[in-house]
Amino acid sequence: MTCPYLEYRSEGDGRSFETARAYCSAAGRFVQPMRADLCNDRYDLSHAECEIYLNHESEESDRNGDER
Amino acid sequence: MNYHDYLAGEPLIVTVAPTGGVHGKEAHPNLPETPEEVAEAAAACEEAGASIVHLHARRGNGERAFSRERFQALTEAVRAATDDVIVQHSTGGTGVPLEKRLEPLRTDPAPEMASLDMGPVNRYQHLTSENPRGMVDALHDEMQVRGIKPEMEAFNPGHLNEVHAFLERADVADPPYVNVLLGGGTLTVPRPRNLFNLVENLPDGAVFNTLATGRHQLPLTTMGILLGGHVRVGFEDNLHYRRGERAESNAQLVERTREIAELLGRPVATPAEAREILGI
Protein backbone atom coordinates (compact mmCIF):
# COMPACT_ATOMS: atom_id res chain seq x y z
CA MET A 1 0.00 0.00 0.00
CA THR A 2 1.46 3.32 -1.00
CA CYS A 3 1.27 6.41 1.17
CA PRO A 4 -2.21 7.98 1.11
CA TYR A 5 -0.60 11.38 0.68
CA LEU A 6 1.33 10.40 -2.46
CA GLU A 7 0.22 11.93 -5.73
CA TYR A 8 1.87 12.17 -9.14
CA ARG A 9 1.68 15.65 -10.56
CA SER A 10 3.24 17.61 -13.40
CA GLU A 11 2.49 20.91 -11.72
CA GLY A 12 2.44 22.10 -8.14
CA ASP A 13 4.54 23.81 -5.53
CA GLY A 14 4.99 26.66 -8.00
CA ARG A 15 6.80 24.41 -10.48
CA SER A 16 6.05 22.24 -13.48
CA PHE A 17 7.70 19.16 -14.99
CA GLU A 18 7.37 17.35 -18.31
CA THR A 19 6.85 14.01 -16.55
CA ALA A 20 4.57 13.62 -13.55
CA ARG A 21 6.62 13.37 -10.36
CA ALA A 22 5.99 12.25 -6.81
CA TYR A 23 4.21 14.94 -4.83
CA CYS A 24 3.45 14.83 -1.13
CA SER A 25 0.01 16.32 -0.51
CA ALA A 26 0.71 16.35 3.23
CA ALA A 27 3.83 18.52 2.81
CA GLY A 28 2.54 20.33 -0.27
CA ARG A 29 5.67 19.80 -2.33
CA PHE A 30 7.43 17.53 -4.78
CA VAL A 31 9.60 15.00 -3.00
CA GLN A 32 13.11 13.71 -3.57
CA PRO A 33 13.43 10.53 -5.65
CA MET A 34 14.76 8.57 -2.68
CA ARG A 35 11.87 9.70 -0.51
CA ALA A 36 9.50 8.67 -3.32
CA ASP A 37 10.64 5.09 -2.71
CA LEU A 38 9.35 5.45 0.84
CA CYS A 39 6.04 6.84 -0.46
CA ASN A 40 5.67 3.84 -2.77
CA ASP A 41 6.66 1.20 -0.21
CA ARG A 42 9.34 0.20 -2.67
CA TYR A 43 12.29 -2.17 -2.01
CA ASP A 44 12.59 -2.68 1.78
CA LEU A 45 11.05 0.70 2.53
CA SER A 46 7.69 1.70 3.93
CA HIS A 47 5.91 5.03 4.12
CA ALA A 48 5.43 4.24 7.82
CA GLU A 49 9.14 5.21 8.11
CA CYS A 50 8.45 8.71 6.76
CA GLU A 51 8.39 11.46 9.36
CA ILE A 52 6.10 13.59 7.19
CA TYR A 53 3.53 10.78 7.07
CA LEU A 54 3.90 10.04 10.78
CA ASN A 55 3.58 13.68 11.79
CA HIS A 56 0.61 14.25 9.54
CA GLU A 57 -1.15 11.14 10.82
CA SER A 58 -0.45 12.23 14.38
CA GLU A 59 -1.90 15.68 13.72
CA GLU A 60 -4.96 14.12 12.08
CA SER A 61 -5.41 11.81 15.02
CA ASP A 62 -5.16 14.72 17.47
CA ARG A 63 -7.65 16.70 15.43
CA ASN A 64 -10.11 13.81 15.35
CA GLY A 65 -9.66 13.33 19.08
CA ASP A 66 -10.44 17.00 19.69
CA GLU A 67 -13.62 16.69 17.64
CA ARG A 68 -14.76 13.78 19.76
CA MET B 1 49.56 9.52 -1.21
CA ASN B 2 50.64 12.66 0.57
CA TYR B 3 51.83 16.25 0.31
CA HIS B 4 54.93 15.10 -1.57
CA ASP B 5 52.69 13.81 -4.34
CA TYR B 6 51.24 17.31 -4.58
CA LEU B 7 54.73 18.84 -4.69
CA ALA B 8 55.69 16.36 -7.39
CA GLY B 9 52.77 17.55 -9.52
CA GLU B 10 51.07 14.18 -9.68
CA PRO B 11 48.07 14.31 -12.02
CA LEU B 12 44.74 14.89 -10.29
CA ILE B 13 41.88 12.49 -10.97
CA VAL B 14 38.60 14.41 -11.09
CA THR B 15 35.49 12.31 -10.62
CA VAL B 16 32.13 13.83 -11.40
CA ALA B 17 28.94 12.56 -9.79
CA PRO B 18 26.38 14.30 -11.97
CA THR B 19 23.11 13.04 -10.54
CA GLY B 20 23.22 10.75 -7.48
CA GLY B 21 20.21 8.88 -6.22
CA VAL B 22 18.81 11.11 -3.51
CA HIS B 23 17.61 14.33 -5.08
CA GLY B 24 16.47 15.26 -8.57
CA LYS B 25 14.97 18.03 -10.61
CA GLU B 26 12.88 19.12 -7.65
CA ALA B 27 16.21 20.26 -6.18
CA HIS B 28 17.82 21.69 -9.34
CA PRO B 29 16.22 21.89 -12.79
CA ASN B 30 19.55 21.18 -14.50
CA LEU B 31 20.25 17.98 -12.57
CA PRO B 32 20.46 15.26 -15.22
CA GLU B 33 18.16 12.26 -14.76
CA THR B 34 17.54 10.52 -18.07
CA PRO B 35 20.31 8.56 -19.83
CA GLU B 36 20.44 11.24 -22.50
CA GLU B 37 20.75 14.05 -19.97
CA VAL B 38 23.41 12.21 -17.96
CA ALA B 39 25.35 11.36 -21.13
CA GLU B 40 25.32 14.98 -22.23
CA ALA B 41 26.54 16.06 -18.80
CA ALA B 42 29.24 13.39 -18.77
CA ALA B 43 30.56 14.50 -22.14
CA ALA B 44 30.73 18.12 -21.01
CA CYS B 45 32.49 17.08 -17.80
CA GLU B 46 35.01 14.95 -19.67
CA GLU B 47 35.73 17.96 -21.87
CA ALA B 48 36.18 20.07 -18.74
CA GLY B 49 38.66 17.64 -17.16
CA ALA B 50 36.80 14.78 -15.47
CA SER B 51 38.26 11.33 -16.05
CA ILE B 52 35.72 9.31 -14.02
CA VAL B 53 31.94 9.58 -14.10
CA HIS B 54 30.02 8.14 -11.14
CA LEU B 55 26.60 6.95 -12.26
CA HIS B 56 23.20 6.31 -10.67
CA ALA B 57 20.30 5.11 -12.80
CA ARG B 58 16.81 6.58 -12.67
CA ARG B 59 13.31 5.65 -13.79
CA GLY B 60 11.57 7.74 -16.42
CA ASN B 61 10.08 9.96 -13.73
CA GLY B 62 13.44 10.56 -12.07
CA GLU B 63 13.03 8.01 -9.27
CA ARG B 64 15.79 5.59 -8.33
CA ALA B 65 16.42 2.53 -10.46
CA PHE B 66 18.70 -0.42 -9.78
CA SER B 67 17.94 -2.82 -12.62
CA ARG B 68 20.66 -4.04 -14.93
CA GLU B 69 18.54 -2.83 -17.84
CA ARG B 70 18.38 0.75 -16.57
CA PHE B 71 22.11 0.81 -15.88
CA GLN B 72 22.75 -0.73 -19.28
CA ALA B 73 20.82 2.01 -21.06
CA LEU B 74 22.57 4.63 -18.97
CA THR B 75 26.09 3.31 -19.48
CA GLU B 76 25.56 2.85 -23.22
CA ALA B 77 24.40 6.45 -23.55
CA VAL B 78 27.38 7.71 -21.55
CA ARG B 79 29.90 5.61 -23.47
CA ALA B 80 28.45 6.79 -26.77
CA ALA B 81 28.65 10.44 -25.79
CA THR B 82 32.14 10.39 -24.25
CA ASP B 83 35.59 9.61 -25.62
CA ASP B 84 37.42 7.61 -22.97
CA VAL B 85 35.91 8.45 -19.60
CA ILE B 86 36.04 5.79 -16.86
CA VAL B 87 32.57 4.58 -15.96
CA GLN B 88 31.96 4.02 -12.27
CA HIS B 89 28.61 2.60 -11.17
CA SER B 90 27.12 3.20 -7.75
CA THR B 91 26.22 0.12 -5.73
CA GLY B 92 24.73 2.22 -2.96
CA GLY B 93 21.04 1.96 -2.22
CA THR B 94 19.40 2.97 1.02
CA GLY B 95 16.69 0.47 1.84
CA VAL B 96 17.49 -1.66 -1.20
CA PRO B 97 18.18 -5.41 -0.89
CA LEU B 98 21.48 -6.97 -1.95
CA GLU B 99 20.18 -8.61 -5.11
CA LYS B 100 19.16 -5.26 -6.54
CA ARG B 101 22.41 -3.61 -5.47
CA LEU B 102 24.33 -6.23 -7.44
CA GLU B 103 22.50 -5.30 -10.64
CA PRO B 104 24.66 -2.24 -11.54
CA LEU B 105 27.68 -4.57 -11.63
CA ARG B 106 26.09 -6.80 -14.28
CA THR B 107 26.04 -4.53 -17.31
CA ASP B 108 27.79 -5.55 -20.52
CA PRO B 109 30.55 -4.47 -20.50
CA ALA B 110 31.02 -4.26 -16.76
CA PRO B 111 31.83 -0.84 -15.38
CA GLU B 112 35.55 -0.34 -14.84
CA MET B 113 34.85 0.87 -11.29
CA ALA B 114 32.07 0.70 -8.72
CA SER B 115 31.49 2.27 -5.33
CA LEU B 116 31.56 0.08 -2.25
CA ASP B 117 29.98 1.59 0.88
CA MET B 118 31.93 0.57 3.96
CA GLY B 119 29.26 1.06 6.61
CA PRO B 120 26.01 2.67 7.68
CA VAL B 121 24.75 6.14 6.98
CA ASN B 122 21.56 7.73 8.31
CA ARG B 123 18.88 9.17 6.05
CA TYR B 124 15.87 11.26 6.97
CA GLN B 125 14.37 10.66 10.42
CA HIS B 126 13.90 6.90 10.55
CA LEU B 127 16.08 5.41 7.85
CA THR B 128 19.59 3.96 7.79
CA SER B 129 21.54 2.61 4.84
CA GLU B 130 23.03 -0.29 6.76
CA ASN B 131 25.77 -1.75 4.54
CA PRO B 132 26.66 -4.66 6.82
CA ARG B 133 29.97 -6.48 6.25
CA GLY B 134 28.27 -9.43 4.61
CA MET B 135 26.77 -7.15 2.00
CA VAL B 136 30.10 -5.36 1.46
CA ASP B 137 31.82 -8.71 0.89
CA ALA B 138 29.10 -9.95 -1.46
CA LEU B 139 29.29 -6.80 -3.55
CA HIS B 140 33.07 -7.03 -3.69
CA ASP B 141 32.95 -10.71 -4.65
CA GLU B 142 30.88 -9.75 -7.68
CA MET B 143 33.29 -6.94 -8.50
CA GLN B 144 36.22 -9.35 -8.38
CA VAL B 145 34.51 -11.83 -10.68
CA ARG B 146 33.78 -9.07 -13.17
CA GLY B 147 37.14 -7.27 -12.89
CA ILE B 148 35.71 -4.09 -11.39
CA LYS B 149 37.88 -1.74 -9.32
CA PRO B 150 36.19 -0.95 -5.98
CA GLU B 151 36.04 2.58 -4.64
CA MET B 152 35.78 2.04 -0.89
CA GLU B 153 33.56 4.75 0.54
CA ALA B 154 34.37 5.80 4.10
CA PHE B 155 31.44 7.87 5.26
CA ASN B 156 33.16 8.67 8.56
CA PRO B 157 36.41 7.95 10.42
CA GLY B 158 35.08 4.71 11.90
CA HIS B 159 34.64 3.37 8.42
CA LEU B 160 38.40 3.48 8.00
CA ASN B 161 38.49 0.69 10.58
CA GLU B 162 36.19 -1.19 8.22
CA VAL B 163 38.51 -0.42 5.29
CA HIS B 164 41.54 -1.79 7.17
CA ALA B 165 39.65 -4.92 8.20
CA PHE B 166 38.21 -5.39 4.73
CA LEU B 167 41.67 -5.22 3.17
CA GLU B 168 42.83 -7.95 5.55
CA ARG B 169 40.03 -10.33 4.61
CA ALA B 170 39.50 -9.44 0.93
CA ASP B 171 41.79 -9.72 -2.05
CA VAL B 172 41.64 -6.13 -3.29
CA ALA B 173 43.74 -5.21 -6.28
CA ASP B 174 46.47 -2.61 -5.64
CA PRO B 175 46.36 0.20 -5.05
CA PRO B 176 43.43 0.29 -2.64
CA TYR B 177 41.26 3.29 -3.50
CA VAL B 178 39.41 5.04 -0.67
CA ASN B 179 36.86 7.81 -0.99
CA VAL B 180 36.63 9.87 2.22
CA LEU B 181 33.37 11.73 2.73
CA LEU B 182 32.83 14.87 4.77
CA GLY B 183 29.49 16.54 5.37
CA GLY B 184 26.45 16.45 7.61
CA GLY B 185 24.71 13.65 9.48
CA THR B 186 26.77 10.49 9.80
CA LEU B 187 29.47 11.72 7.42
CA THR B 188 32.78 12.98 8.82
CA VAL B 189 32.32 16.42 10.38
CA PRO B 190 33.45 18.76 7.59
CA ARG B 191 36.46 20.45 9.16
CA PRO B 192 39.99 20.73 7.71
CA ARG B 193 41.55 18.95 10.68
CA ASN B 194 39.27 15.99 10.08
CA LEU B 195 40.39 15.65 6.49
CA PHE B 196 44.02 15.64 7.72
CA ASN B 197 43.06 12.98 10.24
CA LEU B 198 41.32 10.81 7.65
CA VAL B 199 44.36 10.96 5.38
CA GLU B 200 46.66 10.11 8.31
CA ASN B 201 44.64 6.96 8.98
CA LEU B 202 44.48 5.57 5.46
CA PRO B 203 45.96 2.13 4.78
CA ASP B 204 49.55 2.14 3.54
CA GLY B 205 49.73 2.61 -0.19
CA ALA B 206 46.14 3.73 -0.52
CA VAL B 207 45.06 6.26 -3.11
CA PHE B 208 42.39 8.57 -1.77
CA ASN B 209 39.65 10.82 -3.04
CA THR B 210 38.04 13.72 -1.17
CA LEU B 211 34.27 14.15 -1.32
CA ALA B 212 32.65 16.96 0.63
CA THR B 213 29.04 18.03 0.45
CA GLY B 214 27.41 21.40 -0.12
CA ARG B 215 29.46 24.48 0.73
CA HIS B 216 32.31 22.28 1.94
CA GLN B 217 32.94 20.88 -1.53
CA LEU B 218 35.13 23.73 -2.74
CA PRO B 219 37.42 24.23 0.29
CA LEU B 220 37.85 20.60 1.26
CA THR B 221 38.42 19.27 -2.25
CA THR B 222 41.01 22.03 -2.67
CA MET B 223 42.67 20.79 0.50
CA GLY B 224 42.49 17.27 -0.87
CA ILE B 225 44.40 18.45 -3.93
CA LEU B 226 47.13 19.88 -1.68
CA LEU B 227 47.30 16.66 0.29
CA GLY B 228 48.10 14.72 -2.86
CA GLY B 229 44.71 13.05 -3.20
CA HIS B 230 42.05 13.12 -5.87
CA VAL B 231 38.64 14.78 -5.80
CA ARG B 232 34.99 14.32 -6.66
CA VAL B 233 32.60 17.12 -7.52
CA GLY B 234 29.13 17.29 -9.05
CA PHE B 235 25.45 17.75 -8.39
CA GLU B 236 25.14 14.54 -6.36
CA ASP B 237 27.12 16.24 -3.60
CA ASN B 238 26.66 19.96 -4.20
CA LEU B 239 24.28 22.13 -6.20
CA HIS B 240 25.95 25.50 -5.68
CA TYR B 241 28.81 27.40 -7.27
CA ARG B 242 29.13 29.85 -4.40
CA ARG B 243 26.99 31.05 -1.52
CA GLY B 244 23.51 31.96 -2.77
CA GLU B 245 24.32 31.00 -6.37
CA ARG B 246 23.43 27.69 -7.91
CA ALA B 247 25.90 26.04 -10.22
CA GLU B 248 24.75 26.09 -13.82
CA SER B 249 25.99 22.60 -14.59
CA ASN B 250 28.18 19.74 -13.47
CA ALA B 251 30.75 20.81 -16.02
CA GLN B 252 31.00 24.22 -14.39
CA LEU B 253 32.08 22.54 -11.14
CA VAL B 254 34.59 20.33 -12.95
CA GLU B 255 35.98 23.31 -14.83
CA ARG B 256 36.55 25.20 -11.58
CA THR B 257 38.32 22.20 -10.08
CA ARG B 258 40.60 21.94 -13.10
CA GLU B 259 41.46 25.64 -12.90
CA ILE B 260 42.27 25.41 -9.19
CA ALA B 261 44.36 22.28 -9.63
CA GLU B 262 46.36 23.76 -12.48
CA LEU B 263 46.87 26.99 -10.54
CA LEU B 264 48.21 24.90 -7.66
CA GLY B 265 50.52 22.97 -9.94
CA ARG B 266 48.65 19.72 -10.51
CA PRO B 267 47.42 18.94 -14.00
CA VAL B 268 44.18 17.00 -14.26
CA ALA B 269 44.63 13.37 -15.23
CA THR B 270 43.47 12.08 -18.56
CA PRO B 271 41.36 8.91 -18.36
CA ALA B 272 44.45 6.95 -19.45
CA GLU B 273 46.53 8.50 -16.66
CA ALA B 274 43.73 7.83 -14.18
CA ARG B 275 43.69 4.15 -15.19
CA GLU B 276 47.43 3.98 -14.62
CA ILE B 277 47.19 5.62 -11.19
CA LEU B 278 44.34 3.33 -10.13
CA GLY B 279 45.76 0.14 -11.60
CA ILE B 280 42.77 -0.48 -13.81
XYZ file of C-alpha atoms in Angstrom:
348
model
C 0.000 0.000 0.000
C 1.457 3.317 -0.998
C 1.268 6.406 1.169
C -2.211 7.977 1.113
C -0.600 11.384 0.685
C 1.331 10.398 -2.464
C 0.225 11.926 -5.735
C 1.874 12.167 -9.142
C 1.680 15.649 -10.557
C 3.238 17.608 -13.396
C 2.489 20.907 -11.719
C 2.441 22.099 -8.141
C 4.536 23.810 -5.533
C 4.991 26.665 -8.003
C 6.802 24.406 -10.479
C 6.052 22.236 -13.483
C 7.700 19.162 -14.990
C 7.371 17.345 -18.305
C 6.846 14.012 -16.552
C 4.568 13.617 -13.549
C 6.615 13.369 -10.357
C 5.995 12.249 -6.810
C 4.209 14.943 -4.829
C 3.450 14.831 -1.131
C 0.014 16.318 -0.509
C 0.707 16.354 3.229
C 3.826 18.516 2.810
C 2.539 20.328 -0.266
C 5.671 19.803 -2.334
C 7.431 17.533 -4.778
C 9.596 14.999 -3.003
C 13.110 13.710 -3.568
C 13.429 10.532 -5.653
C 14.757 8.569 -2.684
C 11.873 9.701 -0.514
C 9.497 8.671 -3.315
C 10.639 5.091 -2.706
C 9.351 5.453 0.842
C 6.045 6.837 -0.461
C 5.672 3.836 -2.774
C 6.662 1.203 -0.206
C 9.344 0.198 -2.673
C 12.294 -2.173 -2.012
C 12.595 -2.678 1.776
C 11.053 0.704 2.525
C 7.689 1.702 3.928
C 5.909 5.027 4.122
C 5.428 4.242 7.820
C 9.140 5.210 8.114
C 8.454 8.710 6.764
C 8.391 11.458 9.361
C 6.102 13.591 7.194
C 3.530 10.784 7.068
C 3.902 10.039 10.779
C 3.584 13.682 11.793
C 0.606 14.248 9.539
C -1.149 11.141 10.822
C -0.455 12.234 14.378
C -1.900 15.678 13.718
C -4.957 14.117 12.077
C -5.408 11.814 15.024
C -5.164 14.717 17.472
C -7.654 16.698 15.434
C -10.112 13.813 15.354
C -9.657 13.332 19.082
C -10.445 16.995 19.693
C -13.616 16.685 17.641
C -14.761 13.777 19.761
C 49.556 9.523 -1.207
C 50.642 12.663 0.568
C 51.827 16.250 0.306
C 54.928 15.101 -1.566
C 52.689 13.814 -4.345
C 51.243 17.310 -4.575
C 54.727 18.841 -4.694
C 55.685 16.355 -7.394
C 52.767 17.554 -9.518
C 51.068 14.181 -9.685
C 48.072 14.306 -12.022
C 44.736 14.890 -10.290
C 41.881 12.488 -10.973
C 38.601 14.415 -11.090
C 35.494 12.308 -10.622
C 32.133 13.828 -11.401
C 28.943 12.562 -9.792
C 26.376 14.299 -11.973
C 23.113 13.039 -10.535
C 23.218 10.751 -7.483
C 20.210 8.884 -6.223
C 18.812 11.108 -3.512
C 17.605 14.331 -5.077
C 16.468 15.264 -8.572
C 14.968 18.031 -10.615
C 12.881 19.125 -7.652
C 16.208 20.265 -6.175
C 17.816 21.685 -9.338
C 16.216 21.887 -12.786
C 19.551 21.177 -14.496
C 20.250 17.985 -12.566
C 20.464 15.261 -15.221
C 18.158 12.260 -14.757
C 17.544 10.522 -18.072
C 20.310 8.559 -19.833
C 20.437 11.245 -22.502
C 20.754 14.046 -19.972
C 23.413 12.207 -17.959
C 25.352 11.356 -21.129
C 25.320 14.985 -22.228
C 26.536 16.064 -18.802
C 29.236 13.389 -18.767
C 30.560 14.500 -22.141
C 30.730 18.124 -21.005
C 32.487 17.079 -17.799
C 35.014 14.954 -19.672
C 35.727 17.955 -21.872
C 36.184 20.072 -18.740
C 38.664 17.638 -17.159
C 36.802 14.775 -15.475
C 38.256 11.326 -16.049
C 35.719 9.310 -14.018
C 31.940 9.584 -14.096
C 30.022 8.139 -11.136
C 26.597 6.947 -12.255
C 23.203 6.307 -10.670
C 20.300 5.112 -12.802
C 16.807 6.581 -12.667
C 13.307 5.654 -13.787
C 11.574 7.744 -16.416
C 10.080 9.963 -13.725
C 13.441 10.558 -12.065
C 13.034 8.012 -9.268
C 15.792 5.593 -8.326
C 16.418 2.532 -10.464
C 18.705 -0.424 -9.781
C 17.938 -2.820 -12.619
C 20.660 -4.036 -14.925
C 18.538 -2.830 -17.839
C 18.383 0.748 -16.566
C 22.108 0.807 -15.880
C 22.753 -0.731 -19.279
C 20.819 2.014 -21.061
C 22.567 4.631 -18.970
C 26.089 3.310 -19.484
C 25.561 2.850 -23.221
C 24.401 6.448 -23.546
C 27.383 7.711 -21.552
C 29.902 5.610 -23.468
C 28.452 6.786 -26.774
C 28.649 10.442 -25.788
C 32.138 10.393 -24.252
C 35.588 9.608 -25.616
C 37.419 7.610 -22.965
C 35.908 8.447 -19.598
C 36.042 5.788 -16.858
C 32.568 4.584 -15.964
C 31.958 4.021 -12.269
C 28.611 2.596 -11.167
C 27.116 3.197 -7.754
C 26.218 0.120 -5.735
C 24.725 2.220 -2.960
C 21.044 1.964 -2.221
C 19.400 2.969 1.024
C 16.687 0.470 1.843
C 17.489 -1.663 -1.203
C 18.175 -5.413 -0.894
C 21.480 -6.971 -1.948
C 20.179 -8.612 -5.112
C 19.156 -5.259 -6.537
C 22.408 -3.610 -5.475
C 24.330 -6.226 -7.443
C 22.500 -5.302 -10.643
C 24.655 -2.244 -11.544
C 27.681 -4.569 -11.630
C 26.090 -6.802 -14.277
C 26.039 -4.526 -17.309
C 27.787 -5.545 -20.516
C 30.548 -4.472 -20.501
C 31.016 -4.260 -16.760
C 31.830 -0.837 -15.378
C 35.555 -0.337 -14.839
C 34.852 0.865 -11.291
C 32.065 0.705 -8.717
C 31.495 2.272 -5.330
C 31.560 0.081 -2.245
C 29.984 1.590 0.882
C 31.932 0.565 3.965
C 29.257 1.061 6.606
C 26.010 2.668 7.683
C 24.745 6.143 6.977
C 21.562 7.726 8.306
C 18.885 9.170 6.050
C 15.871 11.258 6.971
C 14.373 10.663 10.421
C 13.900 6.900 10.555
C 16.078 5.409 7.849
C 19.588 3.959 7.789
C 21.536 2.611 4.844
C 23.033 -0.288 6.759
C 25.766 -1.746 4.540
C 26.663 -4.663 6.822
C 29.967 -6.481 6.254
C 28.275 -9.432 4.610
C 26.774 -7.149 1.997
C 30.099 -5.359 1.455
C 31.817 -8.714 0.894
C 29.101 -9.953 -1.458
C 29.286 -6.799 -3.553
C 33.072 -7.027 -3.693
C 32.954 -10.712 -4.647
C 30.882 -9.755 -7.677
C 33.294 -6.938 -8.500
C 36.220 -9.352 -8.376
C 34.507 -11.827 -10.685
C 33.781 -9.072 -13.166
C 37.137 -7.274 -12.892
C 35.711 -4.092 -11.386
C 37.882 -1.735 -9.324
C 36.189 -0.952 -5.980
C 36.043 2.576 -4.637
C 35.775 2.040 -0.885
C 33.560 4.749 0.543
C 34.374 5.802 4.103
C 31.440 7.872 5.263
C 33.157 8.669 8.565
C 36.412 7.947 10.424
C 35.077 4.710 11.903
C 34.635 3.368 8.425
C 38.403 3.484 7.998
C 38.490 0.685 10.576
C 36.188 -1.185 8.219
C 38.513 -0.424 5.293
C 41.543 -1.790 7.172
C 39.655 -4.924 8.200
C 38.210 -5.390 4.729
C 41.669 -5.217 3.168
C 42.829 -7.951 5.549
C 40.031 -10.333 4.606
C 39.501 -9.445 0.929
C 41.786 -9.722 -2.054
C 41.636 -6.128 -3.290
C 43.742 -5.207 -6.282
C 46.465 -2.615 -5.635
C 46.363 0.204 -5.049
C 43.429 0.288 -2.639
C 41.258 3.293 -3.498
C 39.411 5.035 -0.669
C 36.858 7.812 -0.985
C 36.626 9.866 2.222
C 33.372 11.731 2.732
C 32.829 14.871 4.766
C 29.493 16.544 5.365
C 26.447 16.452 7.609
C 24.713 13.651 9.479
C 26.775 10.495 9.802
C 29.467 11.723 7.422
C 32.780 12.982 8.821
C 32.323 16.424 10.380
C 33.448 18.763 7.591
C 36.461 20.448 9.155
C 39.987 20.727 7.708
C 41.550 18.952 10.680
C 39.274 15.992 10.083
C 40.389 15.648 6.485
C 44.018 15.637 7.717
C 43.060 12.979 10.239
C 41.321 10.807 7.650
C 44.359 10.965 5.382
C 46.657 10.108 8.308
C 44.643 6.958 8.977
C 44.483 5.570 5.460
C 45.964 2.131 4.784
C 49.549 2.138 3.539
C 49.726 2.608 -0.190
C 46.138 3.733 -0.519
C 45.060 6.263 -3.113
C 42.389 8.569 -1.765
C 39.648 10.824 -3.036
C 38.038 13.717 -1.173
C 34.275 14.153 -1.325
C 32.651 16.963 0.634
C 29.036 18.031 0.447
C 27.413 21.403 -0.123
C 29.460 24.484 0.730
C 32.313 22.277 1.939
C 32.938 20.882 -1.532
C 35.128 23.727 -2.741
C 37.418 24.230 0.288
C 37.847 20.601 1.262
C 38.423 19.265 -2.246
C 41.008 22.032 -2.671
C 42.673 20.789 0.501
C 42.488 17.274 -0.874
C 44.397 18.451 -3.933
C 47.134 19.879 -1.683
C 47.299 16.655 0.295
C 48.098 14.721 -2.859
C 44.707 13.047 -3.203
C 42.049 13.116 -5.874
C 38.637 14.778 -5.805
C 34.992 14.316 -6.657
C 32.600 17.122 -7.522
C 29.131 17.288 -9.050
C 25.449 17.748 -8.390
C 25.145 14.543 -6.360
C 27.125 16.243 -3.602
C 26.664 19.958 -4.196
C 24.278 22.127 -6.197
C 25.952 25.501 -5.679
C 28.807 27.397 -7.267
C 29.125 29.845 -4.396
C 26.990 31.052 -1.517
C 23.515 31.962 -2.771
C 24.320 31.002 -6.369
C 23.425 27.692 -7.912
C 25.897 26.040 -10.220
C 24.755 26.088 -13.823
C 25.991 22.596 -14.591
C 28.178 19.745 -13.465
C 30.749 20.811 -16.022
C 31.000 24.221 -14.389
C 32.076 22.543 -11.139
C 34.587 20.327 -12.949
C 35.978 23.309 -14.832
C 36.547 25.197 -11.577
C 38.319 22.201 -10.076
C 40.598 21.936 -13.097
C 41.458 25.637 -12.904
C 42.266 25.414 -9.186
C 44.360 22.283 -9.628
C 46.365 23.760 -12.479
C 46.865 26.988 -10.540
C 48.205 24.901 -7.664
C 50.520 22.975 -9.937
C 48.647 19.720 -10.514
C 47.422 18.942 -14.004
C 44.176 17.001 -14.258
C 44.628 13.372 -15.234
C 43.466 12.085 -18.559
C 41.364 8.914 -18.359
C 44.452 6.949 -19.454
C 46.525 8.498 -16.659
C 43.730 7.826 -14.180
C 43.693 4.152 -15.191
C 47.433 3.979 -14.621
C 47.186 5.623 -11.191
C 44.337 3.328 -10.134
C 45.760 0.145 -11.598
C 42.769 -0.484 -13.812
